[in-house]
Amino acid sequence: MQERSTSTSRPVLDNHLHLDPVNGRGVEAAEAFAAAGGTHLLVLNKPSWHYAVDVADADDFRVGFDHTIDVTRRAAEVLPGDAWPVLGVHPALISRLVDQGMTPAKACDLMQVGLDVAAEYVASGDALAIKSGRPHYDVSDDVWDASNSVMRHAFSLGADHGCAVQLHTEGGEDFTAVAEWAEQSGLPRERVIKHYSAGRLSGPIPSVLADKDELVRAAEAGEPFMMETDFIDDPDRPGAVLGPKTVPRRTAWLREQGYEAALEIAHVETPKSIYGIDIRGTLDENRL
C-alpha cells in the first residue's frame, strides 16, 4: 500500500463513489484517486446483492454496511485528507423484493428496517449520513408509493439523528416537492443531496456527476454543489460510471477555466454546510 500523500494538495472531494473490498478494487481505487490529486471521499455502500445477500432482516443489511465501513477506514489511510461512509438502502431493492413475491408494503417495511440500521451507525459515529431514494425507472403505482414512503422515512431519520440524506432518484431538475417532504419531516432541505445530479437543480443540493458541461452549469450558478463520479467498483464494468481519477482531473480543469470560487464551494463550503465536516481542517491534520 502506498504512503499517505504529504503533498500540498488542495481539497478535492468525491461526494459519491463505491469501494468494493470483496469483488472490486477497493482501496486500490482510493489510491488512484489520491494519485490524481484527490483528498477526500464519501463512500457509499453497494446494494446488498453485490455481496450475495438476500435481505430478510436487519442483520442482513449489516453485511454491506460493515464492508463499507472497513474499506472506508482503510481508504482514509491512503488519502491526504479523510474518508467517510454513507450508508443506506438502494431504492432498486424494492423491485427485487417484489419480484421475489413480497408485496410493496412488506418491501417498504423491510427497507425502512435497513434505514433504521443505517441510522444506528450514524448514531454511533461509524457513518456520516444516510442514503435513500426511489427507483430511477418505471414502476407500478404501488411500488412508487412505497418507495416514497421509504424515502420519507429516511428524512425522518435524518431529522432525528441530525444527519444529511443522499438521494438516488430518477433524473430531472425540479425536486422541490421532495425537498418539501424533507422539511415536513424536520430535515432542512439544505441537508438533502441529490446524487447523480445535473448542474442545475431545484430543491435538494446537487451532487453533480463530473461531466464538464454540467460542472460548468453548476459553477456558473454560484450555488452550493458538490462533485461525484458514482464509481461503482465493478470488475465487469471498469471505470463505470466514471473512474476514480475523474473528480481530481475535472477539478484541475475547472481551475484552469478560472472557477476557483466554485471549487471552494464544491470542495469546502458545501460539505461543511451539509455534513458538518471540515475538509481543509482534516487535510491539515493528516499532514502532521
PDB file of C-alpha atoms in Angstrom:
ATOM      1  CA  MET A   1       0.000   0.000   0.000  1.00  0.00           C
ATOM      2  CA  GLN A   2       1.353   3.426  -0.914  1.00  0.00           C
ATOM      3  CA  GLU A   3       2.258   6.019   1.705  1.00  0.00           C
ATOM      4  CA  ARG A   4      -0.290   8.679   2.579  1.00  0.00           C
ATOM      5  CA  SER A   5       0.426  11.746   0.478  1.00  0.00           C
ATOM      6  CA  THR A   6       2.166  14.678   2.160  1.00  0.00           C
ATOM      7  CA  SER A   7       1.863  16.949  -0.872  1.00  0.00           C
ATOM      8  CA  THR A   8       0.317  20.403  -0.730  1.00  0.00           C
ATOM      9  CA  SER A   9      -2.863  19.211  -2.435  1.00  0.00           C
ATOM     10  CA  ARG A  10      -5.856  21.496  -2.463  1.00  0.00           C
ATOM     11  CA  PRO A  11      -9.084  19.942  -1.174  1.00  0.00           C
ATOM     12  CA  VAL A  12     -10.765  17.636  -3.694  1.00  0.00           C
ATOM     13  CA  LEU A  13     -13.835  15.696  -2.535  1.00  0.00           C
ATOM     14  CA  ASP A  14     -15.673  12.976  -4.439  1.00  0.00           C
ATOM     15  CA  ASN A  15     -19.087  13.062  -2.810  1.00  0.00           C
ATOM     16  CA  HIS A  16     -20.335   9.695  -4.072  1.00  0.00           C
ATOM     17  CA  LEU A  17     -18.413   6.612  -5.087  1.00  0.00           C
ATOM     18  CA  HIS A  18     -18.320   2.948  -4.161  1.00  0.00           C
ATOM     19  CA  LEU A  19     -15.375   0.872  -2.963  1.00  0.00           C
ATOM     20  CA  ASP A  20     -15.942  -2.879  -3.042  1.00  0.00           C
ATOM     21  CA  PRO A  21     -13.379  -4.719  -0.885  1.00  0.00           C
ATOM     22  CA  VAL A  22     -14.772  -8.134  -1.862  1.00  0.00           C
ATOM     23  CA  ASN A  23     -15.338  -8.025  -5.597  1.00  0.00           C
ATOM     24  CA  GLY A  24     -13.659  -4.829  -6.798  1.00  0.00           C
ATOM     25  CA  ARG A  25     -10.529  -2.711  -6.490  1.00  0.00           C
ATOM     26  CA  GLY A  26     -11.337  -1.459  -3.012  1.00  0.00           C
ATOM     27  CA  VAL A  27      -8.535   0.621  -1.509  1.00  0.00           C
ATOM     28  CA  GLU A  28      -6.612   0.480  -4.790  1.00  0.00           C
ATOM     29  CA  ALA A  29      -9.257   2.766  -6.311  1.00  0.00           C
ATOM     30  CA  ALA A  30      -8.784   5.207  -3.433  1.00  0.00           C
ATOM     31  CA  GLU A  31      -5.056   5.161  -4.124  1.00  0.00           C
ATOM     32  CA  ALA A  32      -5.737   6.041  -7.760  1.00  0.00           C
ATOM     33  CA  PHE A  33      -7.971   8.903  -6.615  1.00  0.00           C
ATOM     34  CA  ALA A  34      -5.230  10.235  -4.333  1.00  0.00           C
ATOM     35  CA  ALA A  35      -2.537   9.868  -7.006  1.00  0.00           C
ATOM     36  CA  ALA A  36      -4.640  12.040  -9.324  1.00  0.00           C
ATOM     37  CA  GLY A  37      -4.896  14.771  -6.681  1.00  0.00           C
ATOM     38  CA  GLY A  38      -7.961  13.684  -4.703  1.00  0.00           C
ATOM     39  CA  THR A  39      -8.024  14.261  -0.973  1.00  0.00           C
ATOM     40  CA  HIS A  40     -11.417  13.245   0.493  1.00  0.00           C
ATOM     41  CA  LEU A  41     -14.072  10.618  -0.224  1.00  0.00           C
ATOM     42  CA  LEU A  42     -17.635   9.831   0.714  1.00  0.00           C
ATOM     43  CA  VAL A  43     -18.021   6.092   0.236  1.00  0.00           C
ATOM     44  CA  LEU A  44     -21.485   4.647  -0.344  1.00  0.00           C
ATOM     45  CA  ASN A  45     -22.327   1.024   0.406  1.00  0.00           C
ATOM     46  CA  LYS A  46     -23.108  -1.127  -2.617  1.00  0.00           C
ATOM     47  CA  PRO A  47     -26.504  -2.860  -2.752  1.00  0.00           C
ATOM     48  CA  SER A  48     -26.809  -5.979  -0.639  1.00  0.00           C
ATOM     49  CA  TRP A  49     -26.988  -8.322  -3.625  1.00  0.00           C
ATOM     50  CA  HIS A  50     -23.429  -7.382  -4.627  1.00  0.00           C
ATOM     51  CA  TYR A  51     -22.373  -9.381  -1.569  1.00  0.00           C
ATOM     52  CA  ALA A  52     -24.662 -12.311  -2.375  1.00  0.00           C
ATOM     53  CA  VAL A  53     -27.059 -11.347   0.410  1.00  0.00           C
ATOM     54  CA  ASP A  54     -30.822 -11.648   0.017  1.00  0.00           C
ATOM     55  CA  VAL A  55     -32.008  -9.391   2.804  1.00  0.00           C
ATOM     56  CA  ALA A  56     -34.689 -10.702   5.112  1.00  0.00           C
ATOM     57  CA  ASP A  57     -33.918  -8.946   8.409  1.00  0.00           C
ATOM     58  CA  ALA A  58     -31.860  -6.191   9.986  1.00  0.00           C
ATOM     59  CA  ASP A  59     -28.658  -8.192  10.267  1.00  0.00           C
ATOM     60  CA  ASP A  60     -28.594  -8.850   6.530  1.00  0.00           C
ATOM     61  CA  PHE A  61     -28.141  -5.141   5.879  1.00  0.00           C
ATOM     62  CA  ARG A  62     -25.141  -5.061   8.186  1.00  0.00           C
ATOM     63  CA  VAL A  63     -23.052  -7.182   5.801  1.00  0.00           C
ATOM     64  CA  GLY A  64     -22.718  -4.471   3.184  1.00  0.00           C
ATOM     65  CA  PHE A  65     -22.574  -1.729   5.794  1.00  0.00           C
ATOM     66  CA  ASP A  66     -19.683  -3.372   7.638  1.00  0.00           C
ATOM     67  CA  HIS A  67     -17.752  -3.966   4.398  1.00  0.00           C
ATOM     68  CA  THR A  68     -18.193  -0.292   3.569  1.00  0.00           C
ATOM     69  CA  ILE A  69     -17.076   0.959   6.963  1.00  0.00           C
ATOM     70  CA  ASP A  70     -13.991  -1.252   6.848  1.00  0.00           C
ATOM     71  CA  VAL A  71     -12.904  -0.253   3.340  1.00  0.00           C
ATOM     72  CA  THR A  72     -13.565   3.414   4.088  1.00  0.00           C
ATOM     73  CA  ARG A  73     -11.306   3.317   7.120  1.00  0.00           C
ATOM     74  CA  ARG A  74      -8.563   1.706   5.057  1.00  0.00           C
ATOM     75  CA  ALA A  75      -9.102   4.187   2.223  1.00  0.00           C
ATOM     76  CA  ALA A  76      -8.635   7.079   4.651  1.00  0.00           C
ATOM     77  CA  GLU A  77      -5.142   5.766   5.380  1.00  0.00           C
ATOM     78  CA  VAL A  78      -4.015   6.355   1.786  1.00  0.00           C
ATOM     79  CA  LEU A  79      -5.580   9.797   1.370  1.00  0.00           C
ATOM     80  CA  PRO A  80      -4.053  13.141   2.275  1.00  0.00           C
ATOM     81  CA  GLY A  81      -7.439  14.008   3.755  1.00  0.00           C
ATOM     82  CA  ASP A  82     -10.109  11.670   5.065  1.00  0.00           C
ATOM     83  CA  ALA A  83     -12.997   9.396   4.036  1.00  0.00           C
ATOM     84  CA  TRP A  84     -16.452   8.842   5.484  1.00  0.00           C
ATOM     85  CA  PRO A  85     -19.080   6.118   4.948  1.00  0.00           C
ATOM     86  CA  VAL A  86     -22.619   6.952   3.841  1.00  0.00           C
ATOM     87  CA  LEU A  87     -24.974   4.040   4.433  1.00  0.00           C
ATOM     88  CA  GLY A  88     -28.445   3.215   3.259  1.00  0.00           C
ATOM     89  CA  VAL A  89     -30.754   1.075   1.172  1.00  0.00           C
ATOM     90  CA  HIS A  90     -30.623   1.186  -2.607  1.00  0.00           C
ATOM     91  CA  PRO A  91     -34.097   2.031  -3.947  1.00  0.00           C
ATOM     92  CA  ALA A  92     -33.887  -0.752  -6.540  1.00  0.00           C
ATOM     93  CA  LEU A  93     -34.115  -3.261  -3.699  1.00  0.00           C
ATOM     94  CA  ILE A  94     -37.890  -2.845  -3.712  1.00  0.00           C
ATOM     95  CA  SER A  95     -38.110  -4.252  -7.227  1.00  0.00           C
ATOM     96  CA  ARG A  96     -36.008  -7.258  -6.293  1.00  0.00           C
ATOM     97  CA  LEU A  97     -38.167  -7.948  -3.241  1.00  0.00           C
ATOM     98  CA  VAL A  98     -41.402  -7.614  -5.205  1.00  0.00           C
ATOM     99  CA  ASP A  99     -40.046  -9.872  -7.935  1.00  0.00           C
ATOM    100  CA  GLN A 100     -39.360 -12.440  -5.208  1.00  0.00           C
ATOM    101  CA  GLY A 101     -43.025 -12.358  -4.174  1.00  0.00           C
ATOM    102  CA  MET A 102     -43.113  -9.705  -1.464  1.00  0.00           C
ATOM    103  CA  THR A 103     -45.846  -7.074  -1.513  1.00  0.00           C
ATOM    104  CA  PRO A 104     -44.737  -3.443  -1.951  1.00  0.00           C
ATOM    105  CA  ALA A 105     -45.967  -2.698   1.577  1.00  0.00           C
ATOM    106  CA  LYS A 106     -43.884  -5.502   3.095  1.00  0.00           C
ATOM    107  CA  ALA A 107     -40.879  -4.489   0.989  1.00  0.00           C
ATOM    108  CA  CYS A 108     -41.296  -0.937   2.269  1.00  0.00           C
ATOM    109  CA  ASP A 109     -41.284  -2.170   5.865  1.00  0.00           C
ATOM    110  CA  LEU A 110     -38.098  -4.174   5.325  1.00  0.00           C
ATOM    111  CA  MET A 111     -36.315  -1.304   3.586  1.00  0.00           C
ATOM    112  CA  GLN A 112     -37.246   1.003   6.442  1.00  0.00           C
ATOM    113  CA  VAL A 113     -35.681  -1.521   8.811  1.00  0.00           C
ATOM    114  CA  GLY A 114     -32.499  -1.259   6.728  1.00  0.00           C
ATOM    115  CA  LEU A 115     -32.552   2.505   7.053  1.00  0.00           C
ATOM    116  CA  ASP A 116     -33.031   2.144  10.812  1.00  0.00           C
ATOM    117  CA  VAL A 117     -29.862   0.056  10.886  1.00  0.00           C
ATOM    118  CA  ALA A 118     -28.001   2.666   8.837  1.00  0.00           C
ATOM    119  CA  ALA A 119     -29.150   5.310  11.320  1.00  0.00           C
ATOM    120  CA  GLU A 120     -27.704   3.230  14.154  1.00  0.00           C
ATOM    121  CA  TYR A 121     -24.289   3.518  12.510  1.00  0.00           C
ATOM    122  CA  VAL A 122     -24.753   7.271  12.208  1.00  0.00           C
ATOM    123  CA  ALA A 123     -25.697   7.480  15.891  1.00  0.00           C
ATOM    124  CA  SER A 124     -22.577   5.529  16.883  1.00  0.00           C
ATOM    125  CA  GLY A 125     -20.325   7.755  14.766  1.00  0.00           C
ATOM    126  CA  ASP A 126     -19.436   4.986  12.315  1.00  0.00           C
ATOM    127  CA  ALA A 127     -21.248   6.630   9.390  1.00  0.00           C
ATOM    128  CA  LEU A 128     -21.687  10.221   8.316  1.00  0.00           C
ATOM    129  CA  ALA A 129     -25.048  10.225   6.550  1.00  0.00           C
ATOM    130  CA  ILE A 130     -27.897   8.118   5.162  1.00  0.00           C
ATOM    131  CA  LYS A 131     -28.730   7.163   1.595  1.00  0.00           C
ATOM    132  CA  SER A 132     -32.228   6.526   0.281  1.00  0.00           C
ATOM    133  CA  GLY A 133     -34.381   7.473  -2.697  1.00  0.00           C
ATOM    134  CA  ARG A 134     -36.749   5.931  -5.204  1.00  0.00           C
ATOM    135  CA  PRO A 135     -36.367   3.975  -8.460  1.00  0.00           C
ATOM    136  CA  HIS A 136     -34.966   5.802 -11.471  1.00  0.00           C
ATOM    137  CA  TYR A 137     -37.002   3.558 -13.801  1.00  0.00           C
ATOM    138  CA  ASP A 138     -40.705   2.968 -14.408  1.00  0.00           C
ATOM    139  CA  VAL A 139     -42.526   1.056 -11.669  1.00  0.00           C
ATOM    140  CA  SER A 140     -46.127   0.404 -10.688  1.00  0.00           C
ATOM    141  CA  ASP A 141     -48.041   2.973  -8.664  1.00  0.00           C
ATOM    142  CA  ASP A 142     -47.904   0.722  -5.594  1.00  0.00           C
ATOM    143  CA  VAL A 143     -44.126   0.395  -5.814  1.00  0.00           C
ATOM    144  CA  TRP A 144     -43.750   4.135  -6.418  1.00  0.00           C
ATOM    145  CA  ASP A 145     -45.875   4.997  -3.388  1.00  0.00           C
ATOM    146  CA  ALA A 146     -43.997   2.507  -1.217  1.00  0.00           C
ATOM    147  CA  SER A 147     -40.667   3.914  -2.402  1.00  0.00           C
ATOM    148  CA  ASN A 148     -41.729   7.421  -1.488  1.00  0.00           C
ATOM    149  CA  SER A 149     -42.649   6.138   1.969  1.00  0.00           C
ATOM    150  CA  VAL A 150     -39.171   4.646   2.317  1.00  0.00           C
ATOM    151  CA  MET A 151     -37.591   7.944   1.307  1.00  0.00           C
ATOM    152  CA  ARG A 152     -39.724   9.937   3.713  1.00  0.00           C
ATOM    153  CA  HIS A 153     -38.680   7.554   6.498  1.00  0.00           C
ATOM    154  CA  ALA A 154     -35.061   8.381   5.655  1.00  0.00           C
ATOM    155  CA  PHE A 155     -35.867  12.073   6.042  1.00  0.00           C
ATOM    156  CA  SER A 156     -37.345  11.412   9.469  1.00  0.00           C
ATOM    157  CA  LEU A 157     -34.236   9.513  10.491  1.00  0.00           C
ATOM    158  CA  GLY A 158     -32.030  12.309   9.203  1.00  0.00           C
ATOM    159  CA  ALA A 159     -34.002  14.785  11.294  1.00  0.00           C
ATOM    160  CA  ASP A 160     -33.826  12.556  14.370  1.00  0.00           C
ATOM    161  CA  HIS A 161     -30.075  11.999  14.088  1.00  0.00           C
ATOM    162  CA  GLY A 162     -29.064  15.381  12.717  1.00  0.00           C
ATOM    163  CA  CYS A 163     -27.535  13.957   9.559  1.00  0.00           C
ATOM    164  CA  ALA A 164     -27.806  14.542   5.834  1.00  0.00           C
ATOM    165  CA  VAL A 165     -29.620  12.265   3.404  1.00  0.00           C
ATOM    166  CA  GLN A 166     -28.270  11.451  -0.052  1.00  0.00           C
ATOM    167  CA  LEU A 167     -30.884  10.572  -2.651  1.00  0.00           C
ATOM    168  CA  HIS A 168     -30.818   8.165  -5.584  1.00  0.00           C
ATOM    169  CA  THR A 169     -33.782   9.073  -7.782  1.00  0.00           C
ATOM    170  CA  GLU A 170     -34.991   9.459 -11.333  1.00  0.00           C
ATOM    171  CA  GLY A 171     -33.459  12.201 -13.459  1.00  0.00           C
ATOM    172  CA  GLY A 172     -34.753  15.741 -13.633  1.00  0.00           C
ATOM    173  CA  GLU A 173     -34.040  19.232 -12.358  1.00  0.00           C
ATOM    174  CA  ASP A 174     -37.087  20.019 -10.203  1.00  0.00           C
ATOM    175  CA  PHE A 175     -37.329  18.138  -6.912  1.00  0.00           C
ATOM    176  CA  THR A 176     -38.951  20.926  -4.932  1.00  0.00           C
ATOM    177  CA  ALA A 177     -41.692  18.599  -3.686  1.00  0.00           C
ATOM    178  CA  VAL A 178     -39.114  16.142  -2.357  1.00  0.00           C
ATOM    179  CA  ALA A 179     -37.313  18.929  -0.508  1.00  0.00           C
ATOM    180  CA  GLU A 180     -40.648  19.966   0.988  1.00  0.00           C
ATOM    181  CA  TRP A 181     -41.204  16.406   2.222  1.00  0.00           C
ATOM    182  CA  ALA A 182     -37.841  16.575   3.971  1.00  0.00           C
ATOM    183  CA  GLU A 183     -38.770  19.840   5.651  1.00  0.00           C
ATOM    184  CA  GLN A 184     -42.109  18.391   6.734  1.00  0.00           C
ATOM    185  CA  SER A 185     -40.110  15.630   8.435  1.00  0.00           C
ATOM    186  CA  GLY A 186     -37.917  18.162  10.225  1.00  0.00           C
ATOM    187  CA  LEU A 187     -34.896  17.840   7.932  1.00  0.00           C
ATOM    188  CA  PRO A 188     -33.772  21.108   6.312  1.00  0.00           C
ATOM    189  CA  ARG A 189     -33.678  20.902   2.522  1.00  0.00           C
ATOM    190  CA  GLU A 190     -30.066  22.101   2.722  1.00  0.00           C
ATOM    191  CA  ARG A 191     -29.210  18.691   4.179  1.00  0.00           C
ATOM    192  CA  VAL A 192     -30.747  16.750   1.274  1.00  0.00           C
ATOM    193  CA  ILE A 193     -28.431  15.899  -1.611  1.00  0.00           C
ATOM    194  CA  LYS A 194     -29.434  14.515  -4.969  1.00  0.00           C
ATOM    195  CA  HIS A 195     -26.668  12.277  -6.227  1.00  0.00           C
ATOM    196  CA  TYR A 196     -26.071  11.876  -9.990  1.00  0.00           C
ATOM    197  CA  SER A 197     -27.394  15.373 -10.493  1.00  0.00           C
ATOM    198  CA  ALA A 198     -27.349  17.811 -13.360  1.00  0.00           C
ATOM    199  CA  GLY A 199     -25.654  21.173 -12.922  1.00  0.00           C
ATOM    200  CA  ARG A 200     -28.890  22.966 -12.025  1.00  0.00           C
ATOM    201  CA  LEU A 201     -31.397  21.653  -9.520  1.00  0.00           C
ATOM    202  CA  SER A 202     -34.402  22.962  -7.607  1.00  0.00           C
ATOM    203  CA  GLY A 203     -34.992  21.560  -4.135  1.00  0.00           C
ATOM    204  CA  PRO A 204     -32.065  19.489  -2.822  1.00  0.00           C
ATOM    205  CA  ILE A 205     -28.368  20.279  -3.152  1.00  0.00           C
ATOM    206  CA  PRO A 206     -26.928  18.828  -6.380  1.00  0.00           C
ATOM    207  CA  SER A 207     -24.092  16.325  -6.327  1.00  0.00           C
ATOM    208  CA  VAL A 208     -23.068  16.790  -9.932  1.00  0.00           C
ATOM    209  CA  LEU A 209     -21.791  13.897 -11.985  1.00  0.00           C
ATOM    210  CA  ALA A 210     -18.387  15.069 -13.210  1.00  0.00           C
ATOM    211  CA  ASP A 211     -19.356  15.949 -16.772  1.00  0.00           C
ATOM    212  CA  LYS A 212     -17.634  19.126 -17.968  1.00  0.00           C
ATOM    213  CA  ASP A 213     -20.765  20.829 -19.283  1.00  0.00           C
ATOM    214  CA  GLU A 214     -22.812  20.108 -16.164  1.00  0.00           C
ATOM    215  CA  LEU A 215     -19.993  21.175 -13.873  1.00  0.00           C
ATOM    216  CA  VAL A 216     -19.736  24.498 -15.689  1.00  0.00           C
ATOM    217  CA  ARG A 217     -23.503  24.976 -15.277  1.00  0.00           C
ATOM    218  CA  ALA A 218     -23.147  24.346 -11.549  1.00  0.00           C
ATOM    219  CA  ALA A 219     -20.074  26.547 -11.220  1.00  0.00           C
ATOM    220  CA  GLU A 220     -21.719  29.464 -13.003  1.00  0.00           C
ATOM    221  CA  ALA A 221     -24.854  29.221 -10.862  1.00  0.00           C
ATOM    222  CA  GLY A 222     -22.859  30.243  -7.811  1.00  0.00           C
ATOM    223  CA  GLU A 223     -24.999  27.985  -5.616  1.00  0.00           C
ATOM    224  CA  PRO A 224     -23.969  25.118  -3.296  1.00  0.00           C
ATOM    225  CA  PHE A 225     -23.000  21.921  -5.134  1.00  0.00           C
ATOM    226  CA  MET A 226     -20.589  19.021  -4.927  1.00  0.00           C
ATOM    227  CA  MET A 227     -18.901  16.728  -7.433  1.00  0.00           C
ATOM    228  CA  GLU A 228     -19.018  12.960  -7.825  1.00  0.00           C
ATOM    229  CA  THR A 229     -18.104  10.038 -10.058  1.00  0.00           C
ATOM    230  CA  ASP A 230     -20.538   7.356  -8.863  1.00  0.00           C
ATOM    231  CA  PHE A 231     -17.648   4.951  -9.471  1.00  0.00           C
ATOM    232  CA  ILE A 232     -19.222   1.545  -8.916  1.00  0.00           C
ATOM    233  CA  ASP A 233     -16.052  -0.557  -8.459  1.00  0.00           C
ATOM    234  CA  ASP A 234     -17.268  -3.464 -10.559  1.00  0.00           C
ATOM    235  CA  PRO A 235     -14.574  -5.537 -12.317  1.00  0.00           C
ATOM    236  CA  ASP A 236     -17.036  -6.331 -15.087  1.00  0.00           C
ATOM    237  CA  ARG A 237     -17.516  -2.592 -15.737  1.00  0.00           C
ATOM    238  CA  PRO A 238     -14.145  -0.943 -15.094  1.00  0.00           C
ATOM    239  CA  GLY A 239     -14.373   2.815 -14.890  1.00  0.00           C
ATOM    240  CA  ALA A 240     -18.174   2.863 -14.626  1.00  0.00           C
ATOM    241  CA  VAL A 241     -19.895   5.194 -14.043  1.00  0.00           C
ATOM    242  CA  LEU A 242     -16.798   7.393 -14.046  1.00  0.00           C
ATOM    243  CA  GLY A 243     -13.351   6.329 -12.902  1.00  0.00           C
ATOM    244  CA  PRO A 244     -11.913   7.374  -9.526  1.00  0.00           C
ATOM    245  CA  LYS A 245      -9.474   9.843 -11.102  1.00  0.00           C
ATOM    246  CA  THR A 246     -12.238  11.875 -12.736  1.00  0.00           C
ATOM    247  CA  VAL A 247     -13.134  14.356  -9.982  1.00  0.00           C
ATOM    248  CA  PRO A 248      -9.500  15.393  -9.389  1.00  0.00           C
ATOM    249  CA  ARG A 249      -8.999  15.819 -13.118  1.00  0.00           C
ATOM    250  CA  ARG A 250     -12.218  17.790 -13.586  1.00  0.00           C
ATOM    251  CA  THR A 251     -11.252  19.934 -10.599  1.00  0.00           C
ATOM    252  CA  ALA A 252      -7.930  20.764 -12.218  1.00  0.00           C
ATOM    253  CA  TRP A 253      -9.729  21.571 -15.471  1.00  0.00           C
ATOM    254  CA  LEU A 254     -12.227  23.860 -13.730  1.00  0.00           C
ATOM    255  CA  ARG A 255      -9.344  25.647 -12.011  1.00  0.00           C
ATOM    256  CA  GLU A 256      -7.715  26.214 -15.396  1.00  0.00           C
ATOM    257  CA  GLN A 257     -11.013  27.717 -16.598  1.00  0.00           C
ATOM    258  CA  GLY A 258     -10.990  30.201 -13.741  1.00  0.00           C
ATOM    259  CA  TYR A 259     -13.658  28.672 -11.478  1.00  0.00           C
ATOM    260  CA  GLU A 260     -11.642  28.890  -8.266  1.00  0.00           C
ATOM    261  CA  ALA A 261     -14.536  30.283  -6.222  1.00  0.00           C
ATOM    262  CA  ALA A 262     -16.851  27.490  -7.387  1.00  0.00           C
ATOM    263  CA  LEU A 263     -14.281  24.887  -6.371  1.00  0.00           C
ATOM    264  CA  GLU A 264     -14.189  26.360  -2.876  1.00  0.00           C
ATOM    265  CA  ILE A 265     -17.975  25.965  -2.803  1.00  0.00           C
ATOM    266  CA  ALA A 266     -17.869  22.368  -4.057  1.00  0.00           C
ATOM    267  CA  HIS A 267     -14.986  21.009  -2.028  1.00  0.00           C
ATOM    268  CA  VAL A 268     -15.052  23.051   1.196  1.00  0.00           C
ATOM    269  CA  GLU A 269     -18.149  25.165   1.843  1.00  0.00           C
ATOM    270  CA  THR A 270     -20.897  22.777   0.755  1.00  0.00           C
ATOM    271  CA  PRO A 271     -19.515  19.700   2.569  1.00  0.00           C
ATOM    272  CA  LYS A 272     -19.240  21.827   5.702  1.00  0.00           C
ATOM    273  CA  SER A 273     -22.806  23.100   5.493  1.00  0.00           C
ATOM    274  CA  ILE A 274     -24.358  19.733   4.597  1.00  0.00           C
ATOM    275  CA  TYR A 275     -22.314  17.212   6.560  1.00  0.00           C
ATOM    276  CA  GLY A 276     -20.569  19.372   9.148  1.00  0.00           C
ATOM    277  CA  ILE A 277     -17.143  18.168   8.009  1.00  0.00           C
ATOM    278  CA  ASP A 278     -14.066  20.381   7.950  1.00  0.00           C
ATOM    279  CA  ILE A 279     -12.408  19.429   4.674  1.00  0.00           C
ATOM    280  CA  ARG A 280      -9.485  21.802   4.935  1.00  0.00           C
ATOM    281  CA  GLY A 281      -9.012  21.035   8.616  1.00  0.00           C
ATOM    282  CA  THR A 282      -8.864  17.277   8.099  1.00  0.00           C
ATOM    283  CA  LEU A 283      -6.438  17.791   5.236  1.00  0.00           C
ATOM    284  CA  ASP A 284      -4.124  19.749   7.521  1.00  0.00           C
ATOM    285  CA  GLU A 285      -4.417  17.209  10.345  1.00  0.00           C
ATOM    286  CA  ASN A 286      -3.345  14.359   8.118  1.00  0.00           C
ATOM    287  CA  ARG A 287      -0.218  16.171   7.028  1.00  0.00           C
ATOM    288  CA  LEU A 288       1.136  16.398  10.561  1.00  0.00           C
TER     289      LEU A 288
END
